[in-house]
Tab-separated table of C-alpha atoms in Angstrom:
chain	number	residue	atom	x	y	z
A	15	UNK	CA	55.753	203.522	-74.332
A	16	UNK	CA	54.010	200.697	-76.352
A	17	UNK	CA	50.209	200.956	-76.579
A	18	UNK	CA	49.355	197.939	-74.117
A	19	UNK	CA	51.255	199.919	-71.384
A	20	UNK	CA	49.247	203.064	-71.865
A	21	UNK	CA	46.553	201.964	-71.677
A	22	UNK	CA	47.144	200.116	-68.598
A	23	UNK	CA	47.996	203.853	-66.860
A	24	UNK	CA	44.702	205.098	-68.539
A	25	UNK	CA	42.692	202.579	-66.513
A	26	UNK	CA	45.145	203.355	-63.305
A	27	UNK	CA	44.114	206.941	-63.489
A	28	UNK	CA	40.276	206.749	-64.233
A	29	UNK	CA	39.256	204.495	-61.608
A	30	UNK	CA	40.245	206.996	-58.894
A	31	UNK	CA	38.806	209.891	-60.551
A	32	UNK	CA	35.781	208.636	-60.905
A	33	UNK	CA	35.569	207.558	-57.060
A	34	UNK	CA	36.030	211.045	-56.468
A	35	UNK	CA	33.738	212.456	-58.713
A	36	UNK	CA	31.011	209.698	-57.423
A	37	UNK	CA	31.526	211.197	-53.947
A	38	UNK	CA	31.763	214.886	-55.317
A	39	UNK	CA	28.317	213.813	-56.909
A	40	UNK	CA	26.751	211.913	-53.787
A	41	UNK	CA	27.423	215.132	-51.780
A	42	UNK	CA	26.003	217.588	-53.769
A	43	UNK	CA	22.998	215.775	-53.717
A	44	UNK	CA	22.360	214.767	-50.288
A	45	UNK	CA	20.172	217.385	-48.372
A	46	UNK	CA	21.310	219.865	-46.420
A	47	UNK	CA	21.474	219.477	-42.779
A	48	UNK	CA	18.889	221.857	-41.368
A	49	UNK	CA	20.572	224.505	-39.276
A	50	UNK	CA	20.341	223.406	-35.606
A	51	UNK	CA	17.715	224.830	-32.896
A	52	UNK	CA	18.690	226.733	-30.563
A	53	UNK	CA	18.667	225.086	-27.415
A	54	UNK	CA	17.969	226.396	-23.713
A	55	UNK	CA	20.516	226.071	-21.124
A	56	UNK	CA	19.653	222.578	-19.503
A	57	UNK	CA	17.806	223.253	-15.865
A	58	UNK	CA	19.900	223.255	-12.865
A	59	UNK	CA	19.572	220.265	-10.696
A	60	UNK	CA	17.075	220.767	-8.325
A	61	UNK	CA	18.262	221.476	-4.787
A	62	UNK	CA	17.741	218.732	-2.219
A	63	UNK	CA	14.667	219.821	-0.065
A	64	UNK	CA	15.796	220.523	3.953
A	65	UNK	CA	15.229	217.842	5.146
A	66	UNK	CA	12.434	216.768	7.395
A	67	UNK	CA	12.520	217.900	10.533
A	68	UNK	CA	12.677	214.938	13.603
A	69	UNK	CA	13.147	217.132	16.561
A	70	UNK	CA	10.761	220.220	18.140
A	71	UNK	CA	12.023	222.975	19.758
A	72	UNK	CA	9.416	224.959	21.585
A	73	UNK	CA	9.979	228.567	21.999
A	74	UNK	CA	7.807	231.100	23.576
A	75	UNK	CA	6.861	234.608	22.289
A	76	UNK	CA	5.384	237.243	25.215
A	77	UNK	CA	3.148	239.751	24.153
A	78	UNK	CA	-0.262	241.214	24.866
A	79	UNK	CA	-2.320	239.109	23.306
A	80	UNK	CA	-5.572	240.629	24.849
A	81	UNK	CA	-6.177	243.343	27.014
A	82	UNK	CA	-5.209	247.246	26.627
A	83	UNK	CA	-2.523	246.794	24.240
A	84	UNK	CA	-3.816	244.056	22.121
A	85	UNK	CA	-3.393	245.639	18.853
A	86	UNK	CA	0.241	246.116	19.636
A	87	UNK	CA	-0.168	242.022	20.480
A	88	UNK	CA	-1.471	242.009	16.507
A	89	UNK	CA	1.413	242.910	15.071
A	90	UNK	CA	3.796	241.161	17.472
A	91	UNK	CA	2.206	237.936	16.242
A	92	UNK	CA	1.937	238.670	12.610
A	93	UNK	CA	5.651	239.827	12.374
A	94	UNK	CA	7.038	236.640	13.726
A	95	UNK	CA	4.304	234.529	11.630
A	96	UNK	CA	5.828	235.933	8.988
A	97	UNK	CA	9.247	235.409	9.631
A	98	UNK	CA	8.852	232.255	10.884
A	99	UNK	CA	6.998	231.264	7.568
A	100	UNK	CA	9.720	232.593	5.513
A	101	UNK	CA	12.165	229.639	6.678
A	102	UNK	CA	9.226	226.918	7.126
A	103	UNK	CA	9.544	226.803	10.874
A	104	UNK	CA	12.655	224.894	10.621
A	105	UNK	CA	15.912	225.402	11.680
A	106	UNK	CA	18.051	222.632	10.793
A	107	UNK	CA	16.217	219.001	12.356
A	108	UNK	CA	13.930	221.000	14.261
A	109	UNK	CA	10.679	222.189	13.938
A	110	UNK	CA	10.093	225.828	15.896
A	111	UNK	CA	6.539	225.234	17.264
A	112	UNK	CA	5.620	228.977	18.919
A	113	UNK	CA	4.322	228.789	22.243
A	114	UNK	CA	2.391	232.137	22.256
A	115	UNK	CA	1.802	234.028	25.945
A	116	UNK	CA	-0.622	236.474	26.588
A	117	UNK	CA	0.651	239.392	29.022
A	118	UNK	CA	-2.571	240.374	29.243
A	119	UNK	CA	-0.661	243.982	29.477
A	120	UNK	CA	-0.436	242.935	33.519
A	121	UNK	CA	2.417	241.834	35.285
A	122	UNK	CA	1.042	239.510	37.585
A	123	UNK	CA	-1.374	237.305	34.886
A	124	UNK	CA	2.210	237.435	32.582
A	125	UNK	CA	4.457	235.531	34.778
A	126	UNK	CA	1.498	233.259	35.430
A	127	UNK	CA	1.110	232.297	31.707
A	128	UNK	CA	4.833	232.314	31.406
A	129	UNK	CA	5.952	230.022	34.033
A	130	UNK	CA	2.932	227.610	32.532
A	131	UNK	CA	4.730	227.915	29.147
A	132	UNK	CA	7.628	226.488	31.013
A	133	UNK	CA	6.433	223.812	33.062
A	134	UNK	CA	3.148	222.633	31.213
A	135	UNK	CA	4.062	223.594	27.564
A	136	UNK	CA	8.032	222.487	27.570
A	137	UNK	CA	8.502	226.007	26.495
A	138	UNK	CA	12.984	226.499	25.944
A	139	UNK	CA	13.633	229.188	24.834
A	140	UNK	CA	11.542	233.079	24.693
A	141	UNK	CA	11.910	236.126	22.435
A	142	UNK	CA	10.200	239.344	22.256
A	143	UNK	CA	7.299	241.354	24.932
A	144	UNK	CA	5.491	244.679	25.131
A	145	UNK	CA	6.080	246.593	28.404
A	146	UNK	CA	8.451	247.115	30.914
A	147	UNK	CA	6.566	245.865	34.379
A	148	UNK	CA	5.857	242.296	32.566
A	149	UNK	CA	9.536	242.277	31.389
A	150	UNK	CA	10.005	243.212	35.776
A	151	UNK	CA	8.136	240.644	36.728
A	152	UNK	CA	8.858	237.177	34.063
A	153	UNK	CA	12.689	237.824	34.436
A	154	UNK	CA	12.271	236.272	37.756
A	155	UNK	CA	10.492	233.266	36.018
A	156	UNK	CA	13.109	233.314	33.396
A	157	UNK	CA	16.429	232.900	36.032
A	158	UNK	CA	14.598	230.380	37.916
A	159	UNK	CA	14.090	228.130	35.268
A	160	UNK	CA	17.145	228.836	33.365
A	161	UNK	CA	15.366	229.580	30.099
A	162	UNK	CA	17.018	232.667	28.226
A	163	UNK	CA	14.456	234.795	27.100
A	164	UNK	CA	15.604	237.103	23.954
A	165	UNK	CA	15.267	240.523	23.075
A	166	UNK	CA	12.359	241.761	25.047
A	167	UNK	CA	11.108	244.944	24.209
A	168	UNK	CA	10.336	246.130	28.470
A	169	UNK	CA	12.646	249.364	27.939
A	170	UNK	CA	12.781	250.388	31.680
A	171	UNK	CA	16.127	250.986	33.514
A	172	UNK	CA	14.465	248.796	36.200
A	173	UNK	CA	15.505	245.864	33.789
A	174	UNK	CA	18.861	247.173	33.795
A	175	UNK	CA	19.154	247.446	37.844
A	176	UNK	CA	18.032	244.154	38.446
A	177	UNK	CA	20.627	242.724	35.960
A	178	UNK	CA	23.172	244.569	37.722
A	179	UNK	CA	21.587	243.280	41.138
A	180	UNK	CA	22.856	239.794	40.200
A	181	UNK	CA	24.314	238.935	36.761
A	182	UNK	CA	24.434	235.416	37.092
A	183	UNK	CA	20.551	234.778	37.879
A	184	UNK	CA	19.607	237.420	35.699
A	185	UNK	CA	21.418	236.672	32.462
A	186	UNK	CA	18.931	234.740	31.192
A	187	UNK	CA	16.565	237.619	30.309
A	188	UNK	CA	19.338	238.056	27.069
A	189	UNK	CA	19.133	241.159	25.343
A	190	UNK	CA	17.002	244.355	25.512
A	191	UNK	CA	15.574	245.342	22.381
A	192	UNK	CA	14.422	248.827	23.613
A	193	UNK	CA	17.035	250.554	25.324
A	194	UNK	CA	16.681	252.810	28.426
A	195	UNK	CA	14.452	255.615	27.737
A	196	UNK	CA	16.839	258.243	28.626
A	197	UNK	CA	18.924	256.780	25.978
A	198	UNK	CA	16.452	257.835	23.306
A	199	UNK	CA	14.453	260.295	25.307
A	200	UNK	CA	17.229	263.045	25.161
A	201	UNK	CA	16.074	263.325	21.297
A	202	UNK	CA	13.215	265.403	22.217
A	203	UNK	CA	14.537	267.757	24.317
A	204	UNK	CA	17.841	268.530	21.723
A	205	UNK	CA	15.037	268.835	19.323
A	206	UNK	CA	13.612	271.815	20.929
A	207	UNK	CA	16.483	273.218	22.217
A	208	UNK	CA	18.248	273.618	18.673
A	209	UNK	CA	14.741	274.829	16.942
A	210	UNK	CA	14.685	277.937	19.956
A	211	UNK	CA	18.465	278.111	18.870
A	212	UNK	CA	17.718	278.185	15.626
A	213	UNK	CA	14.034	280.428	16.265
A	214	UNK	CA	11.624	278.573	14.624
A	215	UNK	CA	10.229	278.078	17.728
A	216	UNK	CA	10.060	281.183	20.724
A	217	UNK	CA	7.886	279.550	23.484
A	218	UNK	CA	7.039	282.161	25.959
A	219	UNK	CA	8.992	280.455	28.962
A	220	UNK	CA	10.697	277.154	29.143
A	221	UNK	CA	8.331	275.509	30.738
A	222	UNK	CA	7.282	271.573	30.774
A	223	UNK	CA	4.451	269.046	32.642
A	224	UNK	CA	5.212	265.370	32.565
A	225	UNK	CA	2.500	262.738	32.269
A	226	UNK	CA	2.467	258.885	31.591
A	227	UNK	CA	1.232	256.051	32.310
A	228	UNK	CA	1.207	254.501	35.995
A	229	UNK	CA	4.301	251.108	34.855
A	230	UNK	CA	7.418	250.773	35.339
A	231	UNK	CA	7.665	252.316	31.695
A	232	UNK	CA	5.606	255.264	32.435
A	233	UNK	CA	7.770	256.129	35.338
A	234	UNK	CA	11.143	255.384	33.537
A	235	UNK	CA	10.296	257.735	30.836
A	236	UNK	CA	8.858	260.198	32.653
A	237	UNK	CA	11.751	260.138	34.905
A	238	UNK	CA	14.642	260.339	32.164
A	239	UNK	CA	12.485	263.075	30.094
A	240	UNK	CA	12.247	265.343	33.420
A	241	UNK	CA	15.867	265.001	34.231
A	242	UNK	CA	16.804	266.140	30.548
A	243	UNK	CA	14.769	268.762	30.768
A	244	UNK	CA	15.663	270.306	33.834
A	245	UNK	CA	19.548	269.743	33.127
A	246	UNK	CA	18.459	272.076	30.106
A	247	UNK	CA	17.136	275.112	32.261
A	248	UNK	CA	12.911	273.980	31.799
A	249	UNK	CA	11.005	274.474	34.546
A	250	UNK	CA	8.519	271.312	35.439
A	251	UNK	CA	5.330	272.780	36.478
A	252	UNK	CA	3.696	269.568	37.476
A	253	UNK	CA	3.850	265.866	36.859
A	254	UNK	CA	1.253	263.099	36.433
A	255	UNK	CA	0.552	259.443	36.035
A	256	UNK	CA	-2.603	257.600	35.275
A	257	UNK	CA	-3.675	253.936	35.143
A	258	UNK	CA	-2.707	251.930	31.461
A	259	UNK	CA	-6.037	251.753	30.804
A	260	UNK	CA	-7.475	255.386	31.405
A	261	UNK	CA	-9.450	257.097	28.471
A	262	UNK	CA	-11.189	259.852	30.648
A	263	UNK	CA	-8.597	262.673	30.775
A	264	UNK	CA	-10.510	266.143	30.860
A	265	UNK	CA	-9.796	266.634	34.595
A	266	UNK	CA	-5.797	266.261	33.701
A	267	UNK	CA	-5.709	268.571	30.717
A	268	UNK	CA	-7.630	270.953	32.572
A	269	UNK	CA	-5.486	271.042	35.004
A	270	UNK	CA	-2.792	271.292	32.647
A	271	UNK	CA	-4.364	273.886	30.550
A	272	UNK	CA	-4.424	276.436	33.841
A	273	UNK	CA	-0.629	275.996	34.415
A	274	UNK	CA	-0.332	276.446	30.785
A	275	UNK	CA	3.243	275.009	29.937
A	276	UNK	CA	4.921	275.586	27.104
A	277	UNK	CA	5.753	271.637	26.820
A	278	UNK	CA	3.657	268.805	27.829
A	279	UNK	CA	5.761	265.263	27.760
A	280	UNK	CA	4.872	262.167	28.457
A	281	UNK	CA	3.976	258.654	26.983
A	282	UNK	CA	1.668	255.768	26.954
A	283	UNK	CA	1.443	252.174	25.924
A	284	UNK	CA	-1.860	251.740	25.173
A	285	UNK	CA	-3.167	253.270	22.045
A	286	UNK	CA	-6.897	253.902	23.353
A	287	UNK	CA	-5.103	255.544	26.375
A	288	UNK	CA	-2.810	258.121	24.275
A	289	UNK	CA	-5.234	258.446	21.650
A	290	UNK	CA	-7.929	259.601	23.485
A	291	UNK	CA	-5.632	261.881	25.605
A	292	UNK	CA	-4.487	263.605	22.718
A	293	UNK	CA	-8.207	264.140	21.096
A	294	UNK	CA	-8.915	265.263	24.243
A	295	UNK	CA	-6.217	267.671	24.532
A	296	UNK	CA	-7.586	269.248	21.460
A	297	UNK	CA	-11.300	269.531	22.753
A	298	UNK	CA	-10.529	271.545	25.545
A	299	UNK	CA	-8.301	274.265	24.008
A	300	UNK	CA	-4.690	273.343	25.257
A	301	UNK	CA	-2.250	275.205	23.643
A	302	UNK	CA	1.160	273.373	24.485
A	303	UNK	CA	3.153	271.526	22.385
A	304	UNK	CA	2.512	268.146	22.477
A	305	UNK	CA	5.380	265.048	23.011
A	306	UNK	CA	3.949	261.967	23.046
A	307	UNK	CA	6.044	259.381	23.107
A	308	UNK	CA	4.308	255.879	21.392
A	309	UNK	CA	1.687	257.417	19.597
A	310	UNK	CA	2.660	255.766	16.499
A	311	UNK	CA	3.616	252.220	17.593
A	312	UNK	CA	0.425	251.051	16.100
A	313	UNK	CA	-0.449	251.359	12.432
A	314	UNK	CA	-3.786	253.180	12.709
A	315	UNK	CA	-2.870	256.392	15.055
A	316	UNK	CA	-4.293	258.406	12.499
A	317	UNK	CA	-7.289	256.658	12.023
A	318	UNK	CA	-7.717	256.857	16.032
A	319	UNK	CA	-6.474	260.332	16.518
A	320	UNK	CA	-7.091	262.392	12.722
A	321	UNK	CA	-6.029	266.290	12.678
A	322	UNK	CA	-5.870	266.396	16.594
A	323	UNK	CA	-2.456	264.553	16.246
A	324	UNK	CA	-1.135	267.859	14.092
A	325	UNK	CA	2.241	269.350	15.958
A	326	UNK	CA	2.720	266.146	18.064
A	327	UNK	CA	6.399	265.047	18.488
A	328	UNK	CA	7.506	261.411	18.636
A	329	UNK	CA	9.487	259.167	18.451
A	330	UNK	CA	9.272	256.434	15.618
A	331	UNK	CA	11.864	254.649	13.347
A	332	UNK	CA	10.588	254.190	9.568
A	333	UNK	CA	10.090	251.802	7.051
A	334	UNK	CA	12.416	253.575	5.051
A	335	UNK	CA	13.912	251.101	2.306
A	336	UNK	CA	11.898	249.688	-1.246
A	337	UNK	CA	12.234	246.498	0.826
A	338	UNK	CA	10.749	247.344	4.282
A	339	UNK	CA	8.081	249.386	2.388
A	340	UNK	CA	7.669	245.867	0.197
A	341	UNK	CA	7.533	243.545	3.939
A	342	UNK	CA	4.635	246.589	5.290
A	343	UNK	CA	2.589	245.979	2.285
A	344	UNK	CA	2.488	242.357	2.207
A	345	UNK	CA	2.266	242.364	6.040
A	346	UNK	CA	-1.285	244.457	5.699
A	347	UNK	CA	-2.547	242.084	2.945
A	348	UNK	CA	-1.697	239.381	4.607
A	349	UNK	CA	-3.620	240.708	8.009
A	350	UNK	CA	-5.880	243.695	7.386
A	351	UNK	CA	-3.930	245.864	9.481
A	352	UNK	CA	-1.047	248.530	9.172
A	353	UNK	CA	1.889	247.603	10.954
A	354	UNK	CA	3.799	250.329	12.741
A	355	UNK	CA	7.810	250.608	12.225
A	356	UNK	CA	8.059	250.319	16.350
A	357	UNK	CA	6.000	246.733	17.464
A	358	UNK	CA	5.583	245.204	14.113
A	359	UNK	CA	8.818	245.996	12.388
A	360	UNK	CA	11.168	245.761	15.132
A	361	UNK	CA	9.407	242.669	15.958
A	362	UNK	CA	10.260	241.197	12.433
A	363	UNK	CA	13.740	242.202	13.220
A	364	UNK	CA	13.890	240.372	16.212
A	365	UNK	CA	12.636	237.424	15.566
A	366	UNK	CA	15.161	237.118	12.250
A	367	UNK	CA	18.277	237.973	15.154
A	368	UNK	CA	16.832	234.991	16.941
A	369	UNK	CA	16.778	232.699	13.839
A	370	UNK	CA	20.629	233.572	13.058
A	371	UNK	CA	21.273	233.241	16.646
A	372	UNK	CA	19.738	230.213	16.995
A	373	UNK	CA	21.193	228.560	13.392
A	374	UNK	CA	24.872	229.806	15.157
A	375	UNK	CA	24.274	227.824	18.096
A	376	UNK	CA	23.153	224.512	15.967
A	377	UNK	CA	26.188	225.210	14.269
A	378	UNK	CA	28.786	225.347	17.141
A	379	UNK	CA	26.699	223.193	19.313
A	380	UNK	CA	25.011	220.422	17.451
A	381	UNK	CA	21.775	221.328	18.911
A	382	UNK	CA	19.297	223.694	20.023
A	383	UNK	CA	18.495	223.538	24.077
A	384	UNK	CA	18.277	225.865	26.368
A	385	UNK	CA	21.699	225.748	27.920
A	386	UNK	CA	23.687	225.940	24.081
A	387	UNK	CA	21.146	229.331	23.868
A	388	UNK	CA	22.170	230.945	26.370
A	389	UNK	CA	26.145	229.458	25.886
A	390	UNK	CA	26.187	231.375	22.409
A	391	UNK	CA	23.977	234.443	23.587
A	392	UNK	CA	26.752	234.602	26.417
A	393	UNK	CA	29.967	234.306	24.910
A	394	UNK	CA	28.964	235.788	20.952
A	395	UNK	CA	25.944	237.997	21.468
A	396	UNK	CA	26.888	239.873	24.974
A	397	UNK	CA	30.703	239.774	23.520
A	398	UNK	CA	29.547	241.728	19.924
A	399	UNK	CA	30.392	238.788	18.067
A	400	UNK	CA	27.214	237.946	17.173
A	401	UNK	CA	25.505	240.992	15.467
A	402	UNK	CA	22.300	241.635	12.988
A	403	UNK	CA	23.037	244.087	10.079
A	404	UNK	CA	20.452	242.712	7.722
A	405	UNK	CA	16.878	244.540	9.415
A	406	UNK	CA	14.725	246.989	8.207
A	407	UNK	CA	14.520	249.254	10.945
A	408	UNK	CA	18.170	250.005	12.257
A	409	UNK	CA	21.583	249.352	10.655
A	410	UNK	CA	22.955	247.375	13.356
A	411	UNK	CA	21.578	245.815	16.174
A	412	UNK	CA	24.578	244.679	18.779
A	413	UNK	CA	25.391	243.880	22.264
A	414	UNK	CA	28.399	244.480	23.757
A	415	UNK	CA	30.288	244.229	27.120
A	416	UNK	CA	29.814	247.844	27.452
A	417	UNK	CA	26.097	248.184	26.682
A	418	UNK	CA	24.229	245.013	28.415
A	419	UNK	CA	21.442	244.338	28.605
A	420	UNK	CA	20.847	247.664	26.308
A	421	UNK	CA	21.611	247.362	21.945
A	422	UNK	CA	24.602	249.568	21.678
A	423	UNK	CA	22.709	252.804	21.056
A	424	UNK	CA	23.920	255.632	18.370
A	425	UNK	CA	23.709	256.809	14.417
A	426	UNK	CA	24.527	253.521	12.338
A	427	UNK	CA	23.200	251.301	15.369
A	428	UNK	CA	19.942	251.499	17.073
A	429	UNK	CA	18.323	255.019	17.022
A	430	UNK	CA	15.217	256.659	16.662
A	431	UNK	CA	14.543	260.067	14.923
A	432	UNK	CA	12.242	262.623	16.051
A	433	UNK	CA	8.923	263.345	14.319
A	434	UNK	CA	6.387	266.150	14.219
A	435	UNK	CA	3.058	264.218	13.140
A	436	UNK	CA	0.714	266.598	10.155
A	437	UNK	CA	-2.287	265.237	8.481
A	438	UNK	CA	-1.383	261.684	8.981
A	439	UNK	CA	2.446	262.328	8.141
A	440	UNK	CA	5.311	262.072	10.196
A	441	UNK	CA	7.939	264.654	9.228
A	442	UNK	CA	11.672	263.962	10.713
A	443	UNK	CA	12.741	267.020	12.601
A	444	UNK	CA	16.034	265.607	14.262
A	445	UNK	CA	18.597	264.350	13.560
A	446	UNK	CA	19.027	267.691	10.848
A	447	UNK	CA	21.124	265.201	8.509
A	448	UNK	CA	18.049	263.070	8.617
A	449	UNK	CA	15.362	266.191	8.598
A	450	UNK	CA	12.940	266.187	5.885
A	451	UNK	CA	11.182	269.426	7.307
A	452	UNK	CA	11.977	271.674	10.241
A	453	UNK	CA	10.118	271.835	13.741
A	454	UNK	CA	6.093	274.001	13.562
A	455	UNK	CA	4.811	275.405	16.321
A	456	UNK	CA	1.136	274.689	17.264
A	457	UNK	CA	-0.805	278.007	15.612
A	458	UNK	CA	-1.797	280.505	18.871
């Protein structure tokens, strides 16, 4: 190889090392990216806001607003504030506007206000009430109209009768929430039964007096309660019923306190009516135990009864979960009052069946009237289609062909245990699975 061609292949060579060095060289002296941020996950699209709603449905809620049971009215109205608040008062394109009537806690001023709600207010649809004569009385209202009213509380088997009487008119009251007392009532008297079984408890004889208020559900639990008690060998000694809003009752426990049974049983609506009988049950010496049934369906019994309430039996579901112990909490903030487990709770309950109800019928019918109502409470909640497994108070509220106009009543559907009230406490003494202390006689 001559010299010229050498260096020819020198200069081939260099250039492209040199290139590569220049870039080797550029490289090493650029800076160094920084190392990158962390970043946060990008937000999720908003969701589109409900839309406005463009249509009103007016629905109706009974309770006693005013009179003897107004407190109970209190939490009636605050429980379905608040669940009507929790979904904006909108249920698909309508707005629910409430149409509130006041029972007045009398039968005659109730159907009144109700029918009004109808004709003058465009009411279409009702939920919820207090006591059994009102529920008597506005059913009529509710047939002739054809407005299905849903899940009043009016417990009496009179309800049940008069459904029976004539299905077809009387369909449209859709739905007891409180079943027949004698449904519930046969608590008490297993109660005692199994704790003289068991001999925590040796009354002298088996002996029982019967009081209550002067209403249909006075009567109906009075009624049930004696029968139970007599099918289980007691002896009624006497039996007594007083007007809803009586708060004199020496002259009764007197009375009582002579025949000196080892039961009295009985129950009341109003809380200044049962709370005063019980205080006054205490002031004159009587020495029987004590079931009063409804004592605690309003939040303050304690406050209106204190120690005299010690040994009392009743009947009362609880607010039992973190979450139902959350919804009582807020619920007192929010009004300044305790809500009981019975009016306010159940209420709350109630109000949410009606909302999934009601979103059900928009969805199979388009839209809410009163006819697609009472279509989808007809064929899906009287069929047990349609159920509610998502309240505080019970596991599952449902109707079925079997139990209407009642809830289907039992463990792991509606049910209510049995408590024995001490220093503001209510301690379960039935069902035993569910029994966080045993039954106490009252000291001699």
């Amino acid at each position: 190889m001559n010299k010229a061609t050498r260096s020819l292949l020198f200069e081939n060579l260099l250039i492209p090392m040199v290139l590569v060095a220049l870039v080797f060289t550029i490289a090493g002296c650029a800076p160094k990216p920084a190392p990158a941020e962390p970043t946060e996950p990008a937000p999720a699209e908003p969701t589109e806001p409900a839309a406005e709603p463009t249509k009103v449905f007016k629905l109706g809620v009974l309770g006693p607003f005013s009179g003897p049971a107004a407190r109970t009215g209190d939490e009636i109205r605050g429980a379905v504030e608040m669940a009507f608040e929790a979904i904006n008062y909108q249920i698909g394109e309508y707005k629910i506007e409430p149409v509130w009537i006041d029972s007045q806690s009398d039968p005659a001023k109730a159907t009144q206000a109700y029918e009004q709600a109808i004709v003058q207010e465009g009411m279409q649809a009702g939920i919820l009430n207090w006591h059994s004569s009102v529920v008597v009385a506005c059913m009529n209202i509710a047939a002739k109209h054809h407005v299905p009213h849903f899940f009043g509380f009016g417990a009496t088997e009179v309800v049940n009768e008069k459904y029976e009487s004539d299905p077809e008119i009387y369909s449209y009251w859709m739905g007891k929430t409180w079943p027949s007392p004698a449904k519930l009532s046969i608590a008490y008297v297993t109660a005692l039964e199994d704790a003289i079984a068991a001999g925590t408890w040796t009354p002298e004889k088996k002996t029982v007096f019967i009081w209550g208020e002067d209403t249909d559900w006075g009567r109906s639990f009075g009624g049930a309660i004696k029968g139970q008690f007599e099918d289980a060998g007691w002896k009624i000694v006497g039996e007594d019923y007083f007007p809803i809003d009586q708060t004199e009752f020496y002259p009764l426990l007197n009375k009582i306190k002579g025949l000196n049974p080892a039961v009295i049983a009985g129950t009341s609506s109003a809380p200044s009516a049962i709370s005063a009988l019980i205080k006054q049950a205490d002031e004159v010496g009587l020495e029987s135990l004590i079931i009063a049934d409804g004592l605690g369906w309003v939040g303050e019994w304690y406050d209106l009864t204190g120690s005299t309430s010690n040994y009392v039996l009743d009947q009362i579901p609880q607010f039992a979960s973190a979450e139902a112990q959350a919804w009582a909490k807020e619920f007192e903030e929010k009004y300044g009052i305790a809500p009981s487990p019975s009016a306010a709770g159940q209420s709350h309950d109630m109000t949410n069946f009606f909302i999934k109800l009601a979103q059900r019928t928009l969805e199979k019918h388009g839209e809410l009237t009163s006819e697609t109502l009472y279509e989808v409470g007809q064929s899906e909640l009287w069929t047990g289609k349609l159920v509610y497994t998502d309240g505080m108070m019970h596991a599952r509220y449902e109707y079925n062909e079997t139990s209407i106009p009642d809830p289907v009543v039992g463990k792991g559907y509606f049910i209510f245990p049995v408590l024995q009230y001490m220093d503001g406490e209510g301690i379960i003494v039935w069902p035993d699975d569910w029994a966080t202390g045993q039954l106490t006689p009252k000291p001699e």
